[in-house]
Amino acid sequence: MIKKFIDRLLGKGDAAAAPGRPKLGKRVEVPASEHGIDPALLDDKALKVVATLQEAGHQAYVVGGAVRDMLLGHRPKDFDVATDATPEQVKALFRRAFIIGRRFRIVHVVYGRGREHEVIEVSTFRAYLDAAAAEQVEGNEKTAKSELQGKGHVVDASGRVLRDNVWGPQVEDAARRDFTVNALYYDPKTQTVVDYHGGIADAKKRLLRMIGDPLTRYREDPVRIVRIVRFAAKLGFEIEPKTLKPLHACVALLEAVPVSRLFDEMIKLLQTGHALKSIAQLRKLGLLGGAERPGGAGIFPLLDAVLADAQENPAREAFIQAALADTDRRVAEDKAVAPSFLLACLLWHEVLAGWQRRKAGGAPPFPALQEAVDAVFDARIGDISGRGKLGADMREIWMMQPRFERRSGSTPASLVEQPRFRAGFDFLRLRADTGEVEVELAEWWEDYSLGSDEERRALIDLAREQEQQRRHAAGAPRGAVRRVPAQVAE
Ligand code: ATP
Ligand code: MG
């Protein structure tokens, strides 16, 4: 019985082909009077991309999350376009367009430069993928690159899609999207929505429903498990029971997903404005491990470790809650958020504990902090290629913290000049907000960073006086060893 179940999960035996070819949806064109999308929510670059493709004789629609969000009355943060033009044909129509991706080739059409640049993702309609008929290879993305060369549809032994680059008609493209509310196509010219799978009705019911057989669809791409958590949190939708049923049995398949893709999904879960709700959703679905699921692992070991730890320690819990709430607030206010900052927050108490332990063992403060940071990187972040900058930024935020304790000499002037000062300071303020350091310290640095030369001199004097008073109150002799030795502050 159990073996049969595992075989089915891994796509072995008769059961593998069981779901068969799914029913393709039926094309339904819904007019503006019914769907009620306000065209003013559309972005003019997305409009331009659709119009350019249509004028060149291609079909083109705004698709996916943007249509879903407009249907719900929200202005989308980014726009995806789907077309029957091939990536090469798309690229030829735009001045700045780049074909990217291997597993899933798409075109990035780019407008503007620098921080203000905007990217419209254009994908070619995909043919329906029949997992049973697709070419099967051993291994995964990491081991099978040469085998994948020149192939269109490829799946691994568990049915996971490794390559998905066969073009097809729109009806098939719709069937291979994940949820019904994500498979809507909007034509800005006629203002109609093309709906093959009852997505508009599900949006009205606030329901996440997987297109096709849910078990097959999780096997094709286990990351859909994380996506459903994200959408349930972001949209406040319920998950349809049939879609939910095979979810837990498929969690183990996430182990075969490349670490960097899962890492990106975790960041999306936490940095797109609904971090607190995402954690609540993970908890509700029993997808957190550690203390929350004795004996069972969650889907993100890093989160499991952090949250289990926080549950046992109110100070840590408060800090993490504050960091997540702060991130959600910043996204809501359209301010920039950096993964390095949030990760530095999530892992701070582990760094702090390691630092204190090493100092208690007699290690000098600065090397002790460096060692503690290294240990946390090894244990929690591991070797995620291409993350050099992320790691460097986290390290800088942490290493800056003891320097904030030193408010004399040249330290303040040089600290505020550091390019990452703002991130380090925001981190300090979060520590102050949750009672880890004095609020006055964060206020002092805020004033200092904004102050004129004269104000800065006055603030240095003030800090000196405060320090003297503190020592006096503590009964310490003048010239006693500073709390933070100079070597930490340099
Ligand atoms: P968001 O608001 O987070 O951008 P989104 O629905 O637009 O949500 P994207 O990751 O931008 O999500 O993907 C765009 C569209 O591509 C989705 O709406 C969906 O139709 C399709 N899609 C993306 N990832 C998958 C997947 N793993 N499986 C099936 N379809 C997918
Ligand atoms: Mg999107």
Coordinates of N, CA and C in Angstrom, one line a residue, residues 41 62 68 124 162 224 228 329 332 411 424 484:
L41 N -5.9 50.9 -14.8 CA -4.9 50.1 -14.0 C -3.8 49.6 -14.8
V62 N -2.2 40.7 -22.2 CA -1.7 40.8 -20.8 C -2.2 39.5 -20.1
R68 N -5.3 39.0 -13.0 CA -5.9 38.6 -11.7 C -6.0 39.8 -10.8
T124 N 6.1 33.1 -24.9 CA 5.4 32.5 -26.1 C 4.4 31.4 -25.6
L162 N 11.7 19.7 -16.6 CA 13.1 20.3 -16.7 C 13.2 21.3 -17.8
R224 N 5.0 24.8 -7.2 CA 3.6 25.3 -7.1 C 3.0 25.2 -5.7
I228 N 1.2 28.4 -4.1 CA -0.2 28.5 -3.6 C -0.2 29.1 -2.2
R329 N 5.2 46.9 5.6 CA 4.9 48.3 5.6 C 5.7 49.0 4.4
A332 N 4.2 48.3 1.1 CA 2.9 49.0 1.0 C 3.2 50.5 0.6
T411 N 34.9 57.8 14.6 CA 34.0 56.7 14.2 C 32.7 57.2 13.6
G424 N 22.5 49.6 7.9 CA 22.9 49.3 9.2 C 22.2 50.1 10.3
V484 N 32.6 48.8 24.5 CA 33.0 48.2 23.2 C 34.4 48.6 22.9

